[in-house]
Coordinates of C-alpha atoms in Angstrom, one line a residue:
X15 CA -35.9 -59.9 -14.3
X16 CA -32.2 -63.4 -12.3
X17 CA -28.8 -66.3 -11.2
X18 CA -24.8 -68.9 -10.6
X19 CA -20.1 -72.7 -10.2
X20 CA -20.4 -72.3 -13.9
X21 CA -22.9 -69.5 -13.0
X22 CA -26.2 -71.1 -13.9
X23 CA -28.5 -69.0 -16.1
X24 CA -30.7 -67.2 -13.5
X25 CA -34.4 -67.0 -13.8
X26 CA -34.1 -63.5 -15.1
X27 CA -32.3 -64.7 -18.2
X28 CA -34.9 -67.3 -19.0
X29 CA -37.5 -64.7 -18.5
X30 CA -36.3 -62.1 -20.8
X31 CA -35.5 -64.1 -23.9
X32 CA -37.0 -66.9 -25.9
X33 CA -35.4 -70.3 -25.1
X34 CA -33.5 -71.6 -28.0
X35 CA -35.2 -74.5 -29.7
X36 CA -33.7 -77.9 -29.2
X37 CA -32.8 -80.4 -31.8
X38 CA -33.4 -83.6 -29.8
X39 CA -36.4 -85.9 -29.5
X40 CA -38.7 -85.3 -26.6
X41 CA -37.4 -87.3 -23.6
X42 CA -39.6 -89.2 -21.2
X43 CA -40.2 -87.2 -18.1
X44 CA -42.1 -87.7 -14.8
X45 CA -45.8 -87.3 -15.2
X46 CA -47.2 -84.4 -13.2
X47 CA -50.6 -83.1 -14.0
X48 CA -51.7 -79.5 -13.4
X49 CA -54.3 -79.4 -10.6
X50 CA -57.9 -79.4 -11.8
X51 CA -60.0 -76.4 -10.8
X52 CA -62.0 -77.2 -7.8
X53 CA -65.8 -77.0 -8.5
X54 CA -67.9 -74.7 -6.4
X55 CA -68.7 -76.2 -3.1
X56 CA -72.2 -74.7 -2.9
X57 CA -74.9 -74.2 -5.4
X58 CA -74.8 -70.4 -4.8
X59 CA -71.6 -68.4 -5.2
X60 CA -71.5 -65.2 -3.3
X61 CA -69.9 -62.2 -5.0
X62 CA -69.8 -58.5 -4.1
X63 CA -73.1 -56.9 -4.8
X64 CA -74.2 -59.9 -6.7
X65 CA -75.7 -63.4 -6.2
X66 CA -75.0 -66.5 -8.2
X67 CA -77.6 -69.2 -8.1
X68 CA -77.4 -72.7 -9.7
X69 CA -80.1 -75.1 -10.4
X70 CA -79.6 -78.3 -8.5
X71 CA -78.7 -81.3 -10.8
X72 CA -77.5 -84.7 -9.8
X73 CA -75.1 -85.2 -12.7
X74 CA -71.5 -86.0 -11.7
X75 CA -68.8 -83.6 -12.8
X76 CA -66.5 -84.8 -15.5
X77 CA -63.2 -83.3 -16.4
X78 CA -62.8 -81.4 -19.6
X79 CA -61.5 -83.3 -22.6
X80 CA -58.2 -82.4 -24.3
X81 CA -56.6 -83.3 -27.6
X82 CA -54.2 -86.3 -27.5
X83 CA -51.3 -83.9 -28.4
X84 CA -52.0 -81.5 -25.6
X85 CA -52.5 -84.3 -23.1
X86 CA -49.1 -85.8 -24.0
X87 CA -47.4 -82.4 -23.6
X88 CA -49.1 -81.4 -20.4
X89 CA -48.7 -84.8 -18.7
X90 CA -45.0 -84.9 -19.6
X91 CA -44.1 -81.4 -18.4
X92 CA -42.4 -81.4 -15.0
X93 CA -43.8 -79.0 -12.5
X94 CA -41.5 -77.2 -10.1
X95 CA -41.7 -76.6 -6.4
X96 CA -43.3 -73.3 -5.5
X97 CA -40.8 -70.5 -5.0
X98 CA -41.2 -68.0 -2.2
X99 CA -39.6 -64.7 -2.8
X100 CA -37.1 -63.6 -0.1
X101 CA -37.4 -60.4 1.9
X102 CA -35.5 -57.3 0.9
X103 CA -35.4 -55.9 4.4
X104 CA -32.1 -56.1 6.1
X105 CA -33.8 -56.7 9.5
X106 CA -35.3 -60.0 8.1
X107 CA -31.9 -61.4 7.0
X108 CA -30.1 -64.1 9.0
X109 CA -26.9 -63.2 10.8
X110 CA -24.5 -64.7 8.1
X111 CA -26.4 -62.8 5.4
X112 CA -26.1 -59.5 7.3
X113 CA -22.4 -60.1 7.7
X114 CA -22.0 -60.8 4.0
X115 CA -23.8 -57.6 3.1
X116 CA -21.6 -55.6 5.4
X117 CA -18.5 -57.2 3.9
X118 CA -19.7 -56.4 0.4
X119 CA -20.3 -52.8 1.3
X120 CA -16.7 -52.5 2.7
X121 CA -15.3 -53.9 -0.6
X122 CA -17.4 -51.5 -2.7
X123 CA -16.5 -48.5 -0.5
X124 CA -12.7 -49.3 -0.9
X125 CA -13.1 -49.9 -4.6
X126 CA -14.9 -46.6 -5.1
X127 CA -12.1 -44.7 -3.3
X128 CA -9.5 -46.4 -5.4
X129 CA -11.4 -45.9 -8.6
X130 CA -11.8 -49.7 -9.0
X131 CA -15.3 -50.0 -10.2
X132 CA -16.2 -47.4 -12.9
X133 CA -12.7 -47.5 -14.5
X134 CA -12.3 -49.7 -17.6
X135 CA -11.6 -53.4 -17.1
X136 CA -8.1 -54.3 -15.9
X137 CA -5.4 -54.6 -18.6
X138 CA -5.7 -57.7 -20.7
X139 CA -3.1 -60.4 -20.8
X140 CA -0.9 -58.7 -23.6
X141 CA 0.8 -56.3 -21.2
X142 CA 2.6 -59.1 -19.2
X143 CA 3.8 -60.5 -22.6
X144 CA 5.2 -57.1 -23.5
X145 CA 7.2 -57.0 -20.2
X146 CA 8.8 -60.3 -21.2
X147 CA 10.0 -58.9 -24.5
X148 CA 13.0 -57.0 -23.0
X149 CA 14.4 -60.4 -21.8
X150 CA 16.2 -61.1 -25.1
X151 CA 18.3 -57.9 -25.0
X152 CA 19.6 -59.0 -21.6
X153 CA 20.9 -62.2 -23.2
X154 CA 22.6 -60.2 -25.9
X155 CA 24.4 -58.0 -23.4
X156 CA 26.0 -61.0 -21.7
X157 CA 28.1 -62.2 -24.7
X158 CA 29.3 -58.7 -25.4
X159 CA 31.5 -57.5 -22.5
X160 CA 33.6 -55.3 -24.8
X161 CA 30.6 -53.2 -25.6
X162 CA 29.9 -52.8 -21.9
X163 CA 33.5 -51.7 -21.3
X164 CA 33.3 -49.1 -24.0
X165 CA 30.1 -47.7 -22.5
X166 CA 31.6 -47.6 -19.1
X167 CA 34.5 -45.5 -20.5
X168 CA 32.1 -43.0 -22.0
X169 CA 29.9 -42.7 -18.8
X170 CA 31.0 -40.1 -16.3
X171 CA 29.4 -42.1 -13.4
X172 CA 31.6 -42.4 -10.3
X173 CA 30.7 -46.1 -9.7
X174 CA 32.0 -47.2 -13.1
X175 CA 35.4 -45.5 -12.7
X176 CA 36.0 -46.3 -9.0
X177 CA 37.1 -49.9 -9.5
X178 CA 39.8 -49.2 -12.2
X179 CA 41.1 -46.1 -10.4
X180 CA 41.5 -47.9 -7.1
X181 CA 43.4 -50.7 -8.8
X182 CA 45.7 -48.2 -10.5
X183 CA 46.6 -46.6 -7.2
X184 CA 47.4 -49.8 -5.4
X185 CA 48.6 -52.2 -8.1
X186 CA 50.5 -49.8 -10.3
X187 CA 53.7 -51.9 -10.6
X188 CA 51.8 -54.9 -11.8
X189 CA 49.8 -53.3 -14.6
X190 CA 51.8 -54.7 -17.5
X191 CA 51.2 -58.3 -16.3
X192 CA 47.4 -57.9 -15.9
X193 CA 45.4 -58.4 -19.1
X194 CA 41.8 -58.4 -17.9
X195 CA 41.4 -54.7 -17.1
X196 CA 42.4 -53.7 -20.6
X197 CA 39.6 -51.2 -21.1
X198 CA 40.7 -49.4 -17.9
X199 CA 44.4 -49.2 -18.9
X200 CA 44.2 -45.8 -20.6
X201 CA 42.7 -44.2 -17.6
X202 CA 45.4 -45.7 -15.3
X203 CA 48.1 -44.7 -17.7
X204 CA 47.0 -41.1 -17.7
X205 CA 46.7 -41.0 -13.9
X206 CA 49.9 -42.8 -12.8
X207 CA 52.5 -40.6 -14.6
X208 CA 50.7 -37.5 -13.2
X209 CA 51.4 -38.6 -9.5
X210 CA 55.3 -38.4 -9.6
X211 CA 55.3 -35.5 -11.9
X212 CA 53.3 -33.3 -9.6
X213 CA 56.2 -32.0 -7.4
X214 CA 58.6 -31.4 -10.4
X215 CA 56.5 -29.6 -12.9
X216 CA 53.1 -28.5 -11.6
X217 CA 52.2 -26.3 -14.5
X218 CA 52.6 -29.0 -17.2
X219 CA 50.4 -31.3 -15.1
X220 CA 47.7 -28.7 -15.1
X221 CA 48.2 -28.1 -18.8
X222 CA 47.8 -31.8 -19.4
X223 CA 44.7 -31.9 -17.3
X224 CA 43.1 -29.3 -19.4
X225 CA 43.4 -31.0 -22.8
X226 CA 42.9 -34.4 -21.3
X227 CA 39.3 -35.7 -20.9
X228 CA 38.1 -33.6 -18.1
X229 CA 35.1 -35.9 -17.4
X230 CA 37.4 -38.8 -16.5
X231 CA 40.0 -36.9 -14.4
X232 CA 37.9 -35.7 -11.5
X233 CA 36.3 -39.0 -10.6
X234 CA 39.6 -40.9 -11.0
X235 CA 41.4 -38.4 -8.7
X236 CA 38.7 -38.6 -6.1
X237 CA 39.1 -42.4 -5.9
X238 CA 42.9 -42.0 -5.5
X239 CA 42.4 -39.7 -2.5
X240 CA 40.3 -42.4 -0.9
X241 CA 43.1 -44.9 -1.5
X242 CA 46.0 -42.5 -0.7
X243 CA 46.2 -42.9 3.1
X244 CA 47.7 -46.4 3.1
X245 CA 50.6 -45.3 0.8
X246 CA 51.7 -41.9 2.3
X247 CA 54.7 -40.6 0.3
X248 CA 55.8 -37.1 1.1
X249 CA 56.0 -36.2 -2.6
X250 CA 52.3 -36.9 -3.1
X251 CA 51.1 -34.6 -0.3
X252 CA 50.8 -31.6 -2.6
X253 CA 49.1 -33.6 -5.2
X254 CA 46.6 -34.9 -2.6
X255 CA 45.8 -31.4 -1.5
X256 CA 45.1 -30.4 -5.1
X257 CA 43.0 -33.5 -5.5
X258 CA 41.0 -32.6 -2.4
X259 CA 40.5 -29.1 -3.8
X260 CA 39.2 -30.6 -7.1
X261 CA 37.1 -33.1 -5.1
X262 CA 35.4 -30.2 -3.3
X263 CA 34.3 -28.8 -6.7
X264 CA 33.3 -32.2 -8.0
X265 CA 31.2 -33.3 -5.0
X266 CA 28.8 -30.4 -5.2
X267 CA 28.3 -31.0 -8.9
X268 CA 27.6 -34.7 -8.2
X269 CA 25.2 -33.9 -5.4
X270 CA 23.3 -31.4 -7.5
X271 CA 21.3 -34.0 -9.4
X272 CA 20.4 -35.7 -6.1
X273 CA 19.0 -32.4 -4.9
X274 CA 17.0 -32.0 -8.1
X275 CA 15.4 -35.4 -7.8
X276 CA 12.9 -34.5 -5.1
X277 CA 11.9 -31.5 -7.2
X278 CA 10.9 -33.8 -10.1
X279 CA 9.1 -36.2 -7.8
X280 CA 7.1 -33.4 -6.1
X281 CA 4.7 -32.8 -9.0
X282 CA 4.0 -36.6 -9.2
X283 CA 2.9 -36.7 -5.6
X284 CA 0.6 -33.7 -6.1
X285 CA -1.1 -35.3 -9.1
X286 CA -2.2 -38.6 -7.3
X287 CA -4.6 -36.9 -4.8
X288 CA -6.1 -34.9 -7.6
X289 CA -7.1 -38.1 -9.4
X290 CA -8.6 -39.6 -6.3
X291 CA -10.6 -36.5 -5.6
X292 CA -12.3 -36.9 -9.0
X293 CA -13.8 -40.3 -8.2
X294 CA -16.7 -40.3 -5.7
X295 CA -19.2 -43.1 -4.8
X296 CA -22.1 -40.9 -6.0
X297 CA -20.9 -41.3 -9.6
X298 CA -21.5 -45.1 -9.7
X299 CA -25.1 -46.0 -10.2
X300 CA -27.0 -49.1 -11.2
X301 CA -30.6 -48.7 -12.5
X302 CA -30.5 -45.2 -11.2
X303 CA -29.6 -46.2 -7.7
X304 CA -26.2 -45.5 -6.0
X305 CA -24.3 -48.5 -4.8
X306 CA -23.9 -47.0 -1.4
X307 CA -25.5 -44.3 0.7
X308 CA -29.2 -45.0 -0.1
X309 CA -31.8 -47.2 1.5
X310 CA -32.4 -48.8 -1.9
X311 CA -28.7 -49.7 -2.2
X312 CA -29.1 -52.7 0.1
X313 CA -31.8 -54.1 -2.1
X314 CA -29.6 -53.9 -5.2
X315 CA -26.6 -55.5 -3.4
X316 CA -28.8 -58.3 -2.1
X317 CA -29.7 -59.2 -5.6
X318 CA -26.0 -59.8 -6.4
X319 CA -25.4 -61.7 -3.2
X320 CA -28.3 -64.0 -3.7
X321 CA -27.2 -64.6 -7.3
X322 CA -23.9 -65.9 -5.9
X323 CA -25.2 -67.7 -2.8
X324 CA -23.9 -64.9 -0.5
X325 CA -20.3 -65.5 -1.5
X326 CA -19.0 -62.0 -1.0
X327 CA -16.0 -62.1 -3.4
X328 CA -18.0 -63.6 -6.2
X329 CA -20.8 -61.0 -5.7
X330 CA -18.3 -58.2 -5.7
X331 CA -16.7 -59.5 -8.9
X332 CA -20.2 -59.7 -10.5
X333 CA -21.0 -56.1 -9.5
X334 CA -17.6 -54.8 -10.8
X335 CA -18.1 -56.5 -14.1
X336 CA -21.7 -55.2 -14.3
X337 CA -20.7 -51.6 -13.7
X338 CA -18.0 -51.8 -16.3
X339 CA -20.3 -53.5 -18.8
X340 CA -23.0 -50.9 -18.3
X341 CA -20.4 -48.2 -19.0
X342 CA -19.0 -49.8 -22.1
X343 CA -22.6 -50.6 -23.4
X344 CA -23.6 -47.0 -22.7
X345 CA -26.8 -47.9 -20.9
X346 CA -27.7 -44.4 -19.9
X347 CA -27.5 -43.3 -23.5
X348 CA -29.4 -46.4 -24.6
X349 CA -32.4 -45.3 -22.6
X350 CA -32.8 -42.2 -24.8
X351 CA -32.1 -44.0 -28.0
X352 CA -35.0 -44.4 -30.5
X353 CA -35.0 -48.0 -31.7
X354 CA -38.5 -48.0 -33.2
X355 CA -41.6 -49.8 -32.1
X356 CA -41.6 -52.7 -34.6
X357 CA -41.3 -55.3 -31.8
X358 CA -44.0 -54.1 -29.4
X359 CA -46.2 -57.1 -30.2
X360 CA -43.3 -59.4 -29.4
X361 CA -42.5 -58.1 -25.9
X362 CA -44.8 -55.9 -23.9
X363 CA -45.8 -55.1 -20.3
X364 CA -49.4 -55.6 -19.1
X365 CA -50.8 -55.4 -15.6
X366 CA -49.5 -57.0 -12.4
X367 CA -49.8 -60.4 -10.8
X368 CA -51.7 -61.2 -7.6
X369 CA -48.8 -60.0 -5.5
X370 CA -48.2 -56.8 -7.4
X371 CA -45.3 -57.8 -9.6
X372 CA -45.4 -56.2 -13.1
X373 CA -46.0 -58.8 -15.8
X374 CA -43.9 -58.9 -19.0
X375 CA -45.2 -61.0 -21.9
X376 CA -42.8 -62.5 -24.5
X377 CA -44.7 -63.7 -27.6
X378 CA -42.1 -65.3 -29.9
X379 CA -44.7 -66.8 -32.2
X380 CA -44.7 -63.4 -33.9
X381 CA -41.4 -64.4 -35.5
X382 CA -43.2 -66.9 -37.7
X383 CA -43.9 -63.8 -39.8
X384 CA -41.1 -63.9 -42.3
X385 CA -41.1 -60.1 -42.8
X386 CA -40.6 -59.5 -39.0
X387 CA -38.1 -62.3 -38.7
X388 CA -35.9 -61.1 -41.6
X389 CA -36.2 -57.5 -40.3
X390 CA -35.0 -58.6 -36.9
X391 CA -32.4 -61.4 -37.5
X392 CA -31.3 -61.3 -41.1
X393 CA -27.7 -60.2 -40.3
X394 CA -25.4 -59.4 -37.4
X395 CA -26.2 -55.7 -37.5
X396 CA -30.0 -56.4 -37.1
X397 CA -29.4 -58.9 -34.4
X398 CA -27.3 -56.4 -32.4
X399 CA -30.1 -53.9 -32.9
X400 CA -32.6 -56.4 -31.5
X401 CA -30.3 -57.0 -28.6
X402 CA -30.0 -53.3 -27.8
X403 CA -33.8 -53.0 -28.1
X404 CA -34.4 -55.9 -25.7
X405 CA -31.9 -54.4 -23.1
X406 CA -33.5 -51.0 -23.5
X407 CA -37.0 -52.5 -22.9
X408 CA -35.8 -54.3 -19.8
X409 CA -34.0 -51.2 -18.4
X410 CA -37.2 -49.1 -18.8
X411 CA -39.2 -51.8 -17.0
X412 CA -36.7 -52.0 -14.2
X413 CA -36.7 -48.2 -13.7
X414 CA -40.4 -48.6 -12.8
X415 CA -39.8 -51.0 -10.0
X416 CA -39.8 -50.0 -6.3
X417 CA -36.3 -50.7 -4.8
X418 CA -37.2 -49.5 -1.3
X419 CA -36.9 -52.3 1.4
X420 CA -40.1 -54.4 1.2
X421 CA -41.1 -52.9 -2.1
X422 CA -41.7 -54.8 -5.4
X423 CA -38.3 -55.1 -7.1
X424 CA -38.9 -58.2 -9.4
X425 CA -41.0 -59.1 -12.4
X426 CA -43.2 -61.9 -13.5
X427 CA -42.3 -63.2 -17.0
X428 CA -44.9 -65.0 -19.2
X429 CA -43.3 -66.7 -22.3
X430 CA -45.8 -67.8 -24.9
X431 CA -44.3 -70.6 -26.9
X432 CA -47.3 -71.0 -29.3
X433 CA -46.1 -71.2 -32.9
X434 CA -42.6 -70.4 -31.7
X435 CA -39.9 -70.9 -34.4
X436 CA -38.5 -74.4 -34.4
X437 CA -35.0 -75.8 -34.6
X438 CA -34.4 -74.4 -38.1
X439 CA -34.2 -70.8 -36.9
X440 CA -30.4 -70.5 -36.4
X441 CA -30.4 -66.7 -36.4
X442 CA -32.9 -66.6 -33.5
X443 CA -30.8 -69.0 -31.5
X444 CA -27.7 -66.8 -32.0
X445 CA -29.5 -63.7 -30.8
X446 CA -31.0 -65.6 -27.9
X447 CA -27.6 -66.9 -26.8
X448 CA -26.1 -63.4 -26.9
X449 CA -29.0 -62.1 -24.8
X450 CA -28.8 -64.9 -22.3
X451 CA -25.1 -64.3 -21.7
X452 CA -25.6 -60.6 -21.0
X453 CA -28.8 -61.1 -18.9
X454 CA -27.4 -63.8 -16.7
X455 CA -24.3 -61.8 -15.9
X456 CA -25.8 -58.3 -15.4
X457 CA -29.4 -58.7 -14.3
X458 CA -29.5 -61.0 -11.3
X459 CA -32.7 -61.8 -9.3
X460 CA -35.2 -59.8 -11.3
X461 CA -37.8 -62.6 -11.9
X462 CA -40.2 -63.7 -9.2
X463 CA -41.9 -66.2 -11.4
X464 CA -41.4 -67.5 -15.0
X465 CA -44.5 -69.0 -16.6
X466 CA -44.2 -70.8 -19.9
X467 CA -47.6 -71.3 -21.6
X468 CA -48.6 -73.2 -24.8
X469 CA -45.5 -75.4 -24.3
X470 CA -44.9 -77.5 -27.5
X471 CA -43.3 -80.9 -27.6
X472 CA -39.8 -79.7 -28.6
X473 CA -39.5 -77.6 -25.5
X474 CA -39.3 -80.8 -23.4
X475 CA -36.0 -81.6 -25.0
X476 CA -34.7 -78.1 -24.4
X477 CA -35.8 -78.2 -20.8
X478 CA -33.9 -81.5 -20.3
X479 CA -30.7 -80.0 -21.8
X480 CA -30.6 -76.9 -19.6
X481 CA -31.9 -78.4 -16.4
X482 CA -28.5 -79.7 -15.2
X483 CA -27.1 -76.2 -15.5
X484 CA -29.8 -74.6 -13.4
X485 CA -29.9 -74.4 -9.6
X486 CA -32.9 -75.7 -7.7
X487 CA -33.5 -72.1 -6.8
X488 CA -33.8 -71.1 -10.4
X489 CA -35.9 -74.2 -11.4
X490 CA -38.3 -73.5 -8.5
X491 CA -39.4 -70.3 -10.3
X492 CA -40.4 -72.1 -13.5
X493 CA -44.1 -73.0 -14.3
X494 CA -45.0 -74.9 -17.5
X495 CA -48.5 -75.2 -19.0
X496 CA -49.7 -76.9 -22.2
X497 CA -52.2 -75.3 -24.6
X498 CA -55.4 -76.4 -22.8
X499 CA -54.1 -75.4 -19.4
X500 CA -52.5 -72.1 -20.2
X501 CA -55.3 -69.7 -19.1
X502 CA -56.1 -71.8 -16.0
X503 CA -52.4 -71.6 -15.0
X504 CA -52.2 -67.9 -15.6
X505 CA -55.2 -67.3 -13.4
X506 CA -53.3 -69.0 -10.5
X507 CA -50.8 -66.2 -10.5
X508 CA -52.5 -63.3 -12.3
X509 CA -56.1 -62.0 -11.8
X510 CA -58.4 -62.3 -14.8
X511 CA -58.8 -58.5 -15.1
X512 CA -55.0 -58.3 -15.4
X513 CA -54.7 -60.9 -18.1
X514 CA -54.8 -59.8 -21.8
X515 CA -57.9 -60.9 -23.8
X516 CA -55.8 -63.1 -26.1
X517 CA -54.8 -65.2 -23.1
X518 CA -58.3 -65.7 -21.6
X519 CA -58.5 -62.5 -19.5
X520 CA -60.5 -59.3 -19.7
X521 CA -57.7 -56.7 -20.2
X522 CA -58.1 -54.8 -23.4
X523 CA -55.8 -52.1 -24.8
X524 CA -57.4 -48.6 -24.9
X525 CA -60.5 -49.8 -23.1
X526 CA -62.8 -46.8 -22.3
X527 CA -65.1 -48.6 -19.8
X528 CA -62.9 -50.9 -17.7
X529 CA -59.3 -51.0 -16.6
X530 CA -57.1 -53.4 -14.7
X531 CA -58.2 -51.6 -11.6
X532 CA -61.8 -52.9 -12.0
X533 CA -61.7 -56.3 -10.3
X534 CA -63.4 -59.3 -11.8
X535 CA -65.2 -62.3 -10.2
X536 CA -64.7 -65.8 -11.3
X537 CA -66.2 -69.2 -10.5
X538 CA -66.6 -72.6 -12.0
X539 CA -69.8 -73.7 -13.8
X540 CA -70.4 -77.4 -13.6
X541 CA -71.3 -79.5 -16.6
X542 CA -75.0 -79.7 -17.5
X543 CA -75.9 -77.0 -15.1
X544 CA -77.7 -73.6 -15.2
X545 CA -76.3 -70.7 -13.2
X546 CA -77.4 -67.2 -12.5
X547 CA -75.6 -64.1 -11.4
X548 CA -77.5 -61.3 -9.7
X549 CA -76.2 -57.7 -9.6
X550 CA -78.3 -55.6 -7.2
X551 CA -79.0 -51.9 -8.0
X552 CA -80.3 -49.5 -5.3
X553 CA -80.5 -46.2 -7.2
X554 CA -81.0 -44.8 -10.7
X555 CA -77.9 -45.3 -12.8
X556 CA -76.4 -46.8 -15.9
X557 CA -75.1 -50.3 -15.2
X558 CA -72.3 -51.6 -17.4
X559 CA -71.1 -55.2 -17.2
X560 CA -69.0 -57.7 -19.2
X561 CA -68.5 -61.4 -18.9
X562 CA -66.5 -64.2 -20.4
X563 CA -66.8 -67.9 -20.3
X564 CA -63.7 -69.8 -21.2
X565 CA -64.5 -72.1 -24.1
X566 CA -68.0 -70.7 -24.3
X567 CA -70.4 -73.2 -26.0
X568 CA -73.1 -72.1 -23.5
X569 CA -76.4 -70.1 -23.6
X570 CA -76.3 -66.6 -22.2
X571 CA -79.1 -64.2 -21.3
X572 CA -79.7 -61.0 -19.2
X573 CA -82.8 -59.3 -17.7
X574 CA -83.7 -56.5 -15.3
X575 CA -86.0 -57.4 -12.4
X576 CA -87.4 -54.5 -10.4
X577 CA -87.7 -54.6 -6.6
X578 CA -91.4 -53.4 -6.7
X579 CA -93.9 -56.3 -6.7
X580 CA -95.9 -54.6 -9.4
X581 CA -92.9 -53.9 -11.6
X582 CA -92.2 -55.5 -15.0
X583 CA -89.2 -57.6 -15.9
X584 CA -87.3 -56.2 -18.8
X585 CA -85.3 -58.5 -21.1
X586 CA -81.9 -56.9 -21.7
X587 CA -80.2 -59.8 -23.6
X588 CA -82.3 -62.6 -25.1
X589 CA -80.9 -66.0 -24.3
X590 CA -78.8 -67.4 -27.1
X591 CA -76.0 -69.9 -27.7
X592 CA -72.5 -68.4 -27.7
X593 CA -70.0 -70.3 -29.8
X594 CA -66.3 -70.4 -29.3
X595 CA -65.9 -68.4 -32.6
X596 CA -67.9 -65.5 -31.3
X597 CA -66.5 -62.5 -29.4
X598 CA -64.4 -63.6 -26.5
X599 CA -65.9 -61.0 -24.2
X600 CA -69.6 -59.9 -24.1
X601 CA -70.4 -56.4 -22.8
X602 CA -73.8 -54.9 -22.1
X603 CA -75.3 -51.8 -20.4
X604 CA -78.7 -50.9 -19.1
X605 CA -80.2 -47.6 -17.9
X606 CA -82.0 -48.2 -14.6
X607 CA -84.5 -45.8 -13.1
X608 CA -85.7 -47.8 -10.0
X609 CA -84.2 -50.2 -7.5
X610 CA -83.9 -53.8 -8.7
X611 CA -81.3 -56.2 -10.0
X612 CA -79.7 -57.4 -13.2
X613 CA -79.9 -61.2 -13.6
X614 CA -77.4 -62.9 -15.9
X615 CA -78.2 -66.5 -16.8
X616 CA -75.6 -69.0 -18.1
X617 CA -76.8 -72.5 -19.2
X618 CA -74.0 -75.0 -19.6
X619 CA -75.5 -77.9 -21.5
X620 CA -72.2 -79.5 -22.3
X621 CA -70.3 -82.2 -20.4
X622 CA -67.4 -79.9 -19.6
X623 CA -67.0 -77.6 -16.8
X624 CA -66.6 -73.9 -17.6
X625 CA -64.9 -70.9 -16.0
X626 CA -67.1 -67.8 -15.8
X627 CA -65.6 -64.3 -15.3
X628 CA -67.5 -61.1 -15.0
X629 CA -67.3 -57.6 -13.6
X630 CA -69.5 -54.5 -13.6
X631 CA -69.7 -50.8 -12.7
X632 CA -72.3 -48.1 -12.4
X633 CA -72.3 -44.6 -13.9
X634 CA -74.4 -41.9 -12.4
X635 CA -76.9 -40.0 -14.5
X636 CA -78.2 -36.4 -14.0
X637 CA -81.8 -37.1 -15.1
X638 CA -83.2 -40.5 -15.9
X639 CA -86.8 -40.8 -17.1
X640 CA -88.4 -44.2 -17.3

């Protein structure tokens, strides 16, 4: 079910929800009339196993009349250019489209390996703001150099004590005159007296080293040894040797943490491949189909590419957002969720179109029922439940599609706007807008055709509002029909046996005699004309037939005529006038014991042309006695 620079709502979105009513007056639009049905070119219409004969009459054919209101609506509805569905076979694609598909596959493959699709969405904007928060402390450290100096005294790091120690060894005589390195004076004072005292009293110097801060002594001495070569007094040789001895003990201790660092990093390195091993392409599915590695995958990816005009990066972003939304919305669990069957009369699947696409009907006139409306849209909780039910219904319908290359992977949507709630239904508009947003972002290219029937006057205003936001591709999928042209328009895309009875077709729920697999025949009856349909029978059987005339207001009769010359004609249905208020479909059956034919007679005495639809089937009998 669609599809696109502010991404325009795809056809799928319009197909799956009722359009929100507009609050504007109907604008003047270009007049485009729906094509009239062409009358039969001959007096006899040939049908399988049946013959249709018409009495010749010279009267000219006149178009059917329509109410002023329906005429105004139908003549004002803009008709779209026919849309031809693209191929889903890679071999049929143009070279740029094939290249775009391969590029998209490469991006998806890389994202799957890096866990970039099924993971939650990237972190929101707040994290960057949190990183900016540590900036103020930096400003506070600048005006407080004394605190930094105190911290440097407490730290045993070599880099912090190398600078003051080197200055004490070279600039010892000038220490009283220098005021800036005040925090380092204690360390220099402790170290400078120890240098001359080393040759005289070595034991006291060792004793002083013990009570003195041991953490400061070793690094300071190590720095002095680095500065000792330029000033080479003989008295300091012994002290330098002792310092080197101490340095040997200090260096291993300083290098010990460096040796431990790789050990702490090792477990981090082993964890990363373990995380990558958990994510495999087979875990990412859309509509039960893997994104890569399946012949159906190309069909899925082409939907996203076409929804974004084969812009690879845009299509990839759309896929990524869809995968993450499906995970957050818990689509797989939603399929098993029991949301009731209260809305089965609002949205339902019935039959296929002439090209084999499943047909989904949206009947929003049901919401005129106050009880149903309140139960569905009264509050936010109920609107969310309706949204989940609608998504669940769509997901189940999509799972029945054939995603193999060349298969049927789209739907036909029929939206009935008869008695649809008007501008005052604010809750319905809210629910519709929520659904449109989700559907246009996550269900691209799922509608082959969108047929709006029983279009009211207010829809023209709505169509004018949304038209600028729709691409020509999307608008080409739209078909509009007023009340008097709805059935005729449906028959252009859907066979009569596939159309529900309430929309002028023959399809009935729980029908024990006929199904959508039993094809129907249709032809036009001219005004003021008499037509016959002959159904030949060659063997004993029970013949069952049904017929429907759109608009009725004609006379109908049926009889059996045997093939034998001496046989007697049997009246099956006495000719009588059938009014519009009678049953929409007439069904008869007759037990036949000899070869012959059933003749159906339809006499149209009105000045309007009619559409006749009929079908029949035979049932064998074990023993028939005449």
